[in-house]
PDB file of C-alpha atoms in Angstrom:
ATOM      1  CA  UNK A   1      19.173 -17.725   6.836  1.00  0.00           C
ATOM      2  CA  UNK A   2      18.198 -14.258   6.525  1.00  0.00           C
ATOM      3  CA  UNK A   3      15.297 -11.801   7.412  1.00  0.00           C
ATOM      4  CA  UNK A   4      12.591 -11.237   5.355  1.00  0.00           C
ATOM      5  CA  UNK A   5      12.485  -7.973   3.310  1.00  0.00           C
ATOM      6  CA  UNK A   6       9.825  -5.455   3.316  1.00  0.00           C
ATOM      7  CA  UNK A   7       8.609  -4.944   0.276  1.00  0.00           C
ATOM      8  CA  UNK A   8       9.566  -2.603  -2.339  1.00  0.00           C
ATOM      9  CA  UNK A   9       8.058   0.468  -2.508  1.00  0.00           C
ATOM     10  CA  UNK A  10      10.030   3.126  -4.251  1.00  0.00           C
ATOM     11  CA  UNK A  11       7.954   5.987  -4.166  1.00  0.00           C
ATOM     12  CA  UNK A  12       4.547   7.209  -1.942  1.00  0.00           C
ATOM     13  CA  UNK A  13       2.351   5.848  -4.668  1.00  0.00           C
ATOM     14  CA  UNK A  14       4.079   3.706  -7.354  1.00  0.00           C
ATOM     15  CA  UNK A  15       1.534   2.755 -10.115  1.00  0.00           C
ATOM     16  CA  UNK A  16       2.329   0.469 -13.221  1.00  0.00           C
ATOM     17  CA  UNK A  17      -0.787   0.758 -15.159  1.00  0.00           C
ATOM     18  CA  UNK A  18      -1.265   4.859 -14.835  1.00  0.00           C
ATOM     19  CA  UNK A  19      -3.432   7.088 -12.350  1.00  0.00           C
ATOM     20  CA  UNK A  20      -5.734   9.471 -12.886  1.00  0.00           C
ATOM     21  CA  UNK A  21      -7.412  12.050 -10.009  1.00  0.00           C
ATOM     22  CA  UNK A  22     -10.555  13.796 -10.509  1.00  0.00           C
ATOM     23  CA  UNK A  23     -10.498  15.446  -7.281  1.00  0.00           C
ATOM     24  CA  UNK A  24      -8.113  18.676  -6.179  1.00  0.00           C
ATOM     25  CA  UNK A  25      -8.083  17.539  -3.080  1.00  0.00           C
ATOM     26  CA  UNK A  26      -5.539  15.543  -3.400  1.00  0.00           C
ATOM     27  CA  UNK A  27      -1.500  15.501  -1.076  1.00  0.00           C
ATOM     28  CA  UNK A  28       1.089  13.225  -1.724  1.00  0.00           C
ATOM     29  CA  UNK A  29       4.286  13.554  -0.937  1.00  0.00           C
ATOM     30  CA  UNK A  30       7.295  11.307  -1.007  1.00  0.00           C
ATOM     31  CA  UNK A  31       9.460  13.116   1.547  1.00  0.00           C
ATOM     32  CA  UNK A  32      10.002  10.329   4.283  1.00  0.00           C
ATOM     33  CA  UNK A  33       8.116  11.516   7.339  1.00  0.00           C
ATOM     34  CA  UNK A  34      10.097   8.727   9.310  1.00  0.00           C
ATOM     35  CA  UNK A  35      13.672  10.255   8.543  1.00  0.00           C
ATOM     36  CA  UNK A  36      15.658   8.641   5.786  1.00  0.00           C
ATOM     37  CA  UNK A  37      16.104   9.803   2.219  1.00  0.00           C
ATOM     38  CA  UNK A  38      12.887  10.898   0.616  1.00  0.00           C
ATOM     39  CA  UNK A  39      11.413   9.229  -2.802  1.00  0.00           C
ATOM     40  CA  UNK A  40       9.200  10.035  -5.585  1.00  0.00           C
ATOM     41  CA  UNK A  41       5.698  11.128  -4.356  1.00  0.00           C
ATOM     42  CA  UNK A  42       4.406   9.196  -7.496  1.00  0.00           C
ATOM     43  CA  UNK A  43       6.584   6.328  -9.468  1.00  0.00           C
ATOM     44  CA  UNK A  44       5.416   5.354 -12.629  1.00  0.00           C
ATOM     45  CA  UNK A  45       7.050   2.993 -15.304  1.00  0.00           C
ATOM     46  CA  UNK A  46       4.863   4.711 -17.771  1.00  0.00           C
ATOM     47  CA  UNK A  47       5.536   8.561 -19.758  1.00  0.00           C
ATOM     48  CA  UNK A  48       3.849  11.557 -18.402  1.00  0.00           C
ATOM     49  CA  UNK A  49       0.654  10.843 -20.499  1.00  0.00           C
ATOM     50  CA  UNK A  50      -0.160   8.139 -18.554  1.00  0.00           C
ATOM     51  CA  UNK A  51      -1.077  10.272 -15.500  1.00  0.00           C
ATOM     52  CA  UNK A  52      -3.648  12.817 -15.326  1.00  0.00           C
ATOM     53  CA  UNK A  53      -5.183  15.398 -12.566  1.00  0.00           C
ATOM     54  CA  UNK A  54      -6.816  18.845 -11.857  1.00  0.00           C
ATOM     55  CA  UNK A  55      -5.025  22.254 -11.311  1.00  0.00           C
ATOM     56  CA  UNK A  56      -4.368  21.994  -7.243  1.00  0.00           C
ATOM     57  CA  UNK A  57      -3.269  18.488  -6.669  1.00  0.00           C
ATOM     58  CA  UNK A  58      -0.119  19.176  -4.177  1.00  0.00           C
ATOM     59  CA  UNK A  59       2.794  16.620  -5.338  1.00  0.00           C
ATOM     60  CA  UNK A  60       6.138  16.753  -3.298  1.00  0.00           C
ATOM     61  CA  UNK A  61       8.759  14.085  -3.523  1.00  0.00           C
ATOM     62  CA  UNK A  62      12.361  13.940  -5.113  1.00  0.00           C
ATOM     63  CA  UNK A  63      11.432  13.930  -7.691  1.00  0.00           C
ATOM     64  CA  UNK A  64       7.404  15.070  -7.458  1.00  0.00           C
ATOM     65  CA  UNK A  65       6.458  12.473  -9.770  1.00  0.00           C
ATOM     66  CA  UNK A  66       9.099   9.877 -12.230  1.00  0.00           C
ATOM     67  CA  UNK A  67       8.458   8.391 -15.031  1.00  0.00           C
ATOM     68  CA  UNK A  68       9.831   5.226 -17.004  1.00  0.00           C
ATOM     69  CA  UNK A  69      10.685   3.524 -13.814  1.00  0.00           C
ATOM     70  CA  UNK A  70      12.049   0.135 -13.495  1.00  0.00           C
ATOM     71  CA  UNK A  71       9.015  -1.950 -13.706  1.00  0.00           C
ATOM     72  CA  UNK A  72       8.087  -3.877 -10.318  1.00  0.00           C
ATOM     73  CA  UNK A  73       7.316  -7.179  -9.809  1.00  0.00           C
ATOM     74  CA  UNK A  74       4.012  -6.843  -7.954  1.00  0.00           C
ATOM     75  CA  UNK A  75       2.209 -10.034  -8.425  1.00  0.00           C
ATOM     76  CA  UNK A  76       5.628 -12.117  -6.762  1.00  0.00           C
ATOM     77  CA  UNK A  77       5.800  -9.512  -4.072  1.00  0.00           C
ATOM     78  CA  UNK A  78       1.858 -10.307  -2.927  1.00  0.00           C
ATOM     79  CA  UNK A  79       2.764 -14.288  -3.570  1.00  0.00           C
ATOM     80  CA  UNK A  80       5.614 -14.050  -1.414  1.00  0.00           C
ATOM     81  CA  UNK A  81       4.393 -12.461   1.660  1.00  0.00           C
ATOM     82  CA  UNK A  82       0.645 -13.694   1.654  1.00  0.00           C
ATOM     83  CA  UNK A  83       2.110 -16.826   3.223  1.00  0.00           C
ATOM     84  CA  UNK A  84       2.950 -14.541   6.330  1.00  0.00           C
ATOM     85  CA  UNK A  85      -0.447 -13.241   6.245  1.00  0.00           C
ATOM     86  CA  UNK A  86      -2.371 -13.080   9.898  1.00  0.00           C
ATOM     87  CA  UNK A  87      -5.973 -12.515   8.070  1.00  0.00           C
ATOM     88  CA  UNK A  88      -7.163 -13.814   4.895  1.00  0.00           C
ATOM     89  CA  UNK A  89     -10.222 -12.937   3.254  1.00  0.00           C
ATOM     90  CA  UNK A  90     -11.422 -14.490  -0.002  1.00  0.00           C
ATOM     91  CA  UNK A  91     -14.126 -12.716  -1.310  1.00  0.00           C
ATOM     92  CA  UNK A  92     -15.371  -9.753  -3.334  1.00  0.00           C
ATOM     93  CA  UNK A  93     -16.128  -8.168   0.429  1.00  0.00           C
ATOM     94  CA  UNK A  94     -14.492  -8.541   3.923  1.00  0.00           C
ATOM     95  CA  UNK A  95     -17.353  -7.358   6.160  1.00  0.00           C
ATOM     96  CA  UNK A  96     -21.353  -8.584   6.360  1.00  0.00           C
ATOM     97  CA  UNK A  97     -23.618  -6.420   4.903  1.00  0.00           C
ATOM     98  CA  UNK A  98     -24.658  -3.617   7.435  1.00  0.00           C
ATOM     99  CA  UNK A  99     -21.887  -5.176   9.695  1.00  0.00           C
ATOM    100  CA  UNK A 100     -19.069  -2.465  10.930  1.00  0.00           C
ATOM    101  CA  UNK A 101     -16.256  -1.871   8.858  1.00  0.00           C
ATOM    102  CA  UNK A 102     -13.017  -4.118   9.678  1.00  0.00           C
ATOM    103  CA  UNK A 103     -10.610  -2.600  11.800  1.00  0.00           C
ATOM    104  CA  UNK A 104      -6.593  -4.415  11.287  1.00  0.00           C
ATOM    105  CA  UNK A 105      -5.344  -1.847  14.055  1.00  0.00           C
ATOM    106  CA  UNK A 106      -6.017   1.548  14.725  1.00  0.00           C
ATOM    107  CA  UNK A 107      -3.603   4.539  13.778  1.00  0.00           C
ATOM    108  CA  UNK A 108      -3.120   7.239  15.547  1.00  0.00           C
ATOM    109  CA  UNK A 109      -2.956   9.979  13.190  1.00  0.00           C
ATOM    110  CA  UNK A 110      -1.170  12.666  12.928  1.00  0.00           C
ATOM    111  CA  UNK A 111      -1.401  16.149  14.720  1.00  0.00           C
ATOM    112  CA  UNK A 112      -1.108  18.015  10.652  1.00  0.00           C
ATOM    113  CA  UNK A 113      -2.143  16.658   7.724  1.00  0.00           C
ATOM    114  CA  UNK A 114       1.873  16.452   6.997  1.00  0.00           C
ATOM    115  CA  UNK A 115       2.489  14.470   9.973  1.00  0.00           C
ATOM    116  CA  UNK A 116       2.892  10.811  10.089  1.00  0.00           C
ATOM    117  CA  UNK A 117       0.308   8.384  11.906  1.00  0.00           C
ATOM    118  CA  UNK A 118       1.712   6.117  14.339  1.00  0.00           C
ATOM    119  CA  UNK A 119       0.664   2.706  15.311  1.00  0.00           C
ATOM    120  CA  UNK A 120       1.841  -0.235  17.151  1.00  0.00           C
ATOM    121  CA  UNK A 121      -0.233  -3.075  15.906  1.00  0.00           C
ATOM    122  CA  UNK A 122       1.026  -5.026  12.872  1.00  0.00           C
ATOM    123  CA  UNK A 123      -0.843  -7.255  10.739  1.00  0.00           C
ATOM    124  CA  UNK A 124      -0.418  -8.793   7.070  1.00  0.00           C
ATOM    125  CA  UNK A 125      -3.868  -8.882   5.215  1.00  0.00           C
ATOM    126  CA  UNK A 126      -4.285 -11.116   2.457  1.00  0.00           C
ATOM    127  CA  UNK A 127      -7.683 -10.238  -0.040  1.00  0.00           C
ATOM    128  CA  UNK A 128      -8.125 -12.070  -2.943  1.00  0.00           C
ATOM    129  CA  UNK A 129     -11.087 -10.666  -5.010  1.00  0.00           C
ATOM    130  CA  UNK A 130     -11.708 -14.287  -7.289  1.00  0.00           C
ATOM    131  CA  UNK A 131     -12.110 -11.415  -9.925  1.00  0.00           C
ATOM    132  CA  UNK A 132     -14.597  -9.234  -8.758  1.00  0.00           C
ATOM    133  CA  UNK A 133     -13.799  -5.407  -7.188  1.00  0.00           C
ATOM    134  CA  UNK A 134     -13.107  -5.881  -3.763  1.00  0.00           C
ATOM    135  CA  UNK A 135     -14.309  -3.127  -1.742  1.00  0.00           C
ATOM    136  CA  UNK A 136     -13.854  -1.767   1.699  1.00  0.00           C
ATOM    137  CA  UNK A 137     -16.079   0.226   3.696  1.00  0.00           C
ATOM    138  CA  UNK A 138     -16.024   3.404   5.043  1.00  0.00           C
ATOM    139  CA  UNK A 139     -13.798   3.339   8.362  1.00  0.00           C
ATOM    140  CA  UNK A 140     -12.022   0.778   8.125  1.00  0.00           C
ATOM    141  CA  UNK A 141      -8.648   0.891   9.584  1.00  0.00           C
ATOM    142  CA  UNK A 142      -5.460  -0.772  10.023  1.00  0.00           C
ATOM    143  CA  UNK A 143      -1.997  -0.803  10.587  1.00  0.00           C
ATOM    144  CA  UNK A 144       0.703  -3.163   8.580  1.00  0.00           C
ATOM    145  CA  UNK A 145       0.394  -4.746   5.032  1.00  0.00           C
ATOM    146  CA  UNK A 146      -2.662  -5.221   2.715  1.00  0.00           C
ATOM    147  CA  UNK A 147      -1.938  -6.998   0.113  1.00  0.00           C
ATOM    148  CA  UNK A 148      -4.539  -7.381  -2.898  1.00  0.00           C
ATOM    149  CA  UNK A 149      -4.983 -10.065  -5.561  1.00  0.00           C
ATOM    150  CA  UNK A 150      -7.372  -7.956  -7.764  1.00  0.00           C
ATOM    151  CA  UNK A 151      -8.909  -4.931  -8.024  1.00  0.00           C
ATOM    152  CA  UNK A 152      -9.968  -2.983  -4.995  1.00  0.00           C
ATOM    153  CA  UNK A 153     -12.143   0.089  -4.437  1.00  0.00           C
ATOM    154  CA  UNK A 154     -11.865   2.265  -0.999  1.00  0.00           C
ATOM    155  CA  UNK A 155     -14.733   3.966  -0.175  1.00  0.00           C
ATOM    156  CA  UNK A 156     -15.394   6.933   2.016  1.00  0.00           C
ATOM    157  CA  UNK A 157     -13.202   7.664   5.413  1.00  0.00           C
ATOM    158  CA  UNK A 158     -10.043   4.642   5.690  1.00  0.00           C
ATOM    159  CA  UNK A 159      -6.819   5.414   7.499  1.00  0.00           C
ATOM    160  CA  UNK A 160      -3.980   2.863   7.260  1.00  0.00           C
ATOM    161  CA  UNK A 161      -0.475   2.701   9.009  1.00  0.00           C
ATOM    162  CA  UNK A 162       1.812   0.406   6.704  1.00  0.00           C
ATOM    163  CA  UNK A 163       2.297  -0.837   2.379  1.00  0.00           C
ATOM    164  CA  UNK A 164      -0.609  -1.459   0.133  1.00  0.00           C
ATOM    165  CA  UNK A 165      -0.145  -3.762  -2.407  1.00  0.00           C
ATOM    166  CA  UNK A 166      -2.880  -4.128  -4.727  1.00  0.00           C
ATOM    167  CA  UNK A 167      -1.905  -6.898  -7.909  1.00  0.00           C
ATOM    168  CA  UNK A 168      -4.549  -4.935  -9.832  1.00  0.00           C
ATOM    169  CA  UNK A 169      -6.201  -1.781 -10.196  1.00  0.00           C
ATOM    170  CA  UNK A 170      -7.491   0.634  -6.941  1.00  0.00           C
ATOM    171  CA  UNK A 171     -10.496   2.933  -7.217  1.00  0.00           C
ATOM    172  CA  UNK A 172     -10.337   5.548  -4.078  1.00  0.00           C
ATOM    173  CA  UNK A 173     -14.033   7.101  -3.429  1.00  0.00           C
ATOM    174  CA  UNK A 174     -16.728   8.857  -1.662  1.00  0.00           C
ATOM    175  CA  UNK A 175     -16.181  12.029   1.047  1.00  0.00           C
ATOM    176  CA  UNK A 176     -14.020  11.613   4.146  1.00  0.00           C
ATOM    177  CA  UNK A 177     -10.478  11.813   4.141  1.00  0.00           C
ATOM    178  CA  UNK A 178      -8.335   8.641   3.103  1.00  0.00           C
ATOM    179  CA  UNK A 179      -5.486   9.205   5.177  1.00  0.00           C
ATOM    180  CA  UNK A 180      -2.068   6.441   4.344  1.00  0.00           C
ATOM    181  CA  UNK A 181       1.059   6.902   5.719  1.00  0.00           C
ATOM    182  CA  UNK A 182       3.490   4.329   4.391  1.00  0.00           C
ATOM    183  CA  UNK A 183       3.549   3.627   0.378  1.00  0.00           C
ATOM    184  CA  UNK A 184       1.098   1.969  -2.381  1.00  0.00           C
ATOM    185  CA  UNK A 185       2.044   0.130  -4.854  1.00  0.00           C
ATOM    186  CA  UNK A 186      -0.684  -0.514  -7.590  1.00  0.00           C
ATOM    187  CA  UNK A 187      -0.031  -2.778 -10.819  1.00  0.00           C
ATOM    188  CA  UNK A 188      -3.162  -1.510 -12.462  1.00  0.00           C
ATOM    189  CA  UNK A 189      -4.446   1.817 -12.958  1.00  0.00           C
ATOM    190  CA  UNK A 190      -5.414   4.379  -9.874  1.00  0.00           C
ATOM    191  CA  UNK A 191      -8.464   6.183  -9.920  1.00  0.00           C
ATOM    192  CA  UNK A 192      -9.490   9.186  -7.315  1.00  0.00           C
ATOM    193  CA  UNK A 193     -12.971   9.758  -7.754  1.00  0.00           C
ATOM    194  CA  UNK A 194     -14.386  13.538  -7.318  1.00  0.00           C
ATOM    195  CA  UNK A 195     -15.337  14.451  -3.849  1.00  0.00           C
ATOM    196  CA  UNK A 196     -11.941  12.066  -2.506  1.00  0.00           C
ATOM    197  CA  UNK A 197      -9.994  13.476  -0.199  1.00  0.00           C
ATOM    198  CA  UNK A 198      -7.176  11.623  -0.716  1.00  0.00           C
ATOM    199  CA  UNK A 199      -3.652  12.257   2.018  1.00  0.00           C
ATOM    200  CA  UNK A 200      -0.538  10.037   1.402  1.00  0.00           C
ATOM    201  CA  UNK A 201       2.614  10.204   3.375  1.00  0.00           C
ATOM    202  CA  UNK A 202       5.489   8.047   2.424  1.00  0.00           C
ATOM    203  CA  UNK A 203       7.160   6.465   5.838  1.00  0.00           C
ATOM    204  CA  UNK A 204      10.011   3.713   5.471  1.00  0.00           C
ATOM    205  CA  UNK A 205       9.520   3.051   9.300  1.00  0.00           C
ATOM    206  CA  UNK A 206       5.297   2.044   8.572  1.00  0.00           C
ATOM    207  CA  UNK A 207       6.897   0.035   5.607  1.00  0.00           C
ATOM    208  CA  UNK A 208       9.971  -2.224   7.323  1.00  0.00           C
ATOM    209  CA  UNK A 209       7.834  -2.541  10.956  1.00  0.00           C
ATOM    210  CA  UNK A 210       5.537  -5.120  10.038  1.00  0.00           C
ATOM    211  CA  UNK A 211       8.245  -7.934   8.065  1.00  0.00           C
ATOM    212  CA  UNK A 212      10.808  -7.221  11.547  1.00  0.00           C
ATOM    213  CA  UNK A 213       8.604 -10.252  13.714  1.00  0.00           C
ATOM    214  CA  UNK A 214       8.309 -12.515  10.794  1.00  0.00           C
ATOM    215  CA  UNK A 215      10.541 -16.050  11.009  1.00  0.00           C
ATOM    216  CA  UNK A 216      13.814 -15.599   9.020  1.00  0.00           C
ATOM    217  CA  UNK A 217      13.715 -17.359   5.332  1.00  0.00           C
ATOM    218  CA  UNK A 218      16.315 -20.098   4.980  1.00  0.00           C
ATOM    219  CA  UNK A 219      18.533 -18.994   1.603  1.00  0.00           C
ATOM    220  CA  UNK A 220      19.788 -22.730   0.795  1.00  0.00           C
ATOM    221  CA  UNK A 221      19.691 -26.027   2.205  1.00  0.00           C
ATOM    222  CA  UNK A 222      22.745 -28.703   2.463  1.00  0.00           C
ATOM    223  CA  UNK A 223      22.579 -32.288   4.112  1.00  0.00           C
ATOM    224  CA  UNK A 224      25.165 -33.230   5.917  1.00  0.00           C
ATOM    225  CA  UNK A 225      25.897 -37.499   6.252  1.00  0.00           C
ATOM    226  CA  UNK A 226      28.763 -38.908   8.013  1.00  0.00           C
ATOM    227  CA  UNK A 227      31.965 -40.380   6.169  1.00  0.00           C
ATOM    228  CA  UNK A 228      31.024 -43.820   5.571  1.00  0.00           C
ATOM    229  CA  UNK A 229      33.025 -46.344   7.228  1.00  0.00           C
TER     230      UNK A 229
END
């Protein structure tokens, strides 16, 4: 038997089908806030003409951004650990219309915008879209892993303490700061719409936390039957 992994996240935004920002305001950096060595502030299996943004974006990592990375296996990552999953929401939405925005935990953010959010809750949210855009609303919060099967948009103010897997593409937009400390890894394309304020922190600590509780996986199997007479 062993524990279960976390999942991989090499970087503080890894993205296999190519991002694209239209907004300057715009901070990611790959330098572990939690302590241990730093990554790539954005990972991309793809060449440097897959990724495009304004004058102003501020990139730090080691390296800022890498390209041709080892592809990822997304879509097994979100198979394997949506069967740990402690909400599951199957629909193009996760709230009522009009209702308040969902709340998986509450961070406590940092004191600087380069500071890490904290949080002690830890949850494992399963979407799956059925094909549509999934979207979340502005304010929603939460602390662990969201894991996507399709596309997602983010709209307006979201703060989340934890890995975002999205098996599909991720649209970040509207005003009020999107604030992420932990990783994202996306399998389609990223989009940051103009007027996104967009803050992403890589933390290994946000990342392994939420896996830690979960039962340990049994590795092989072997019966056992008494020497027969």
């Amino acid at each position: 038997m062993a524990p279960e992994p976390p999942p991989t996240v090499p970087a503080a935004v890894y993205v296999a089908g190519g991002m694209h920002a239209h907004t300057t305001r715009v901070a990611i950096t790959g330098i572990d806030s939690c302590g241990t060595p730093s990554q790539a502030g954005i990972q991309t299996p793809l060449a440097m003409e897959g990724l495009s943004w304004p004058a102003g974006v501020a990139l730090h990592g080691t390296p800022p951004v890498a390209t041709h990375a080892q592809p990822l296996q997304i879509p097994l990552m979100v198979h394997t650990l949506r069967a740990h999953a402690t909400s599951v929401y199957t629909s193009d939405v996760v709230h009522a219309a009009g209702a308040p925005a969902p709340h998986w935990g509450t961070p406590t953010v940092g004191a600087t915008p380069h500071a890490p959010s904290t949080c002690q809750a830890q949850h494992i949210v399963y979407y799956d879209t059925h094909g549509a855009r999934g979207h979340l609303a502005s304010g929603t919060t939460g602390c662990g892993i969201l894991l996507v099967d399709g596309d997602l948009e983010i709209n307006g103010t979201f703060t989340w303490y934890g890995a975002i897997l999205v098996n599909g593409g991720l649209r970040l937009s509207g005003d009020g700061v999107q604030h992420i400390t932990g990783g994202v890894v996306v399998a389609g394309t990223v989009t940051a719409t103009a007027g996104t304020d967009l803050q992403i922190l890589y933390c290994s600590e946000a990342i392994a936390q939420p896996v830690r509780s979960l039962p340990l996986r049994i590795l092989a199997w072997r019966d056992r039957f008494p020497n027969a007479p």
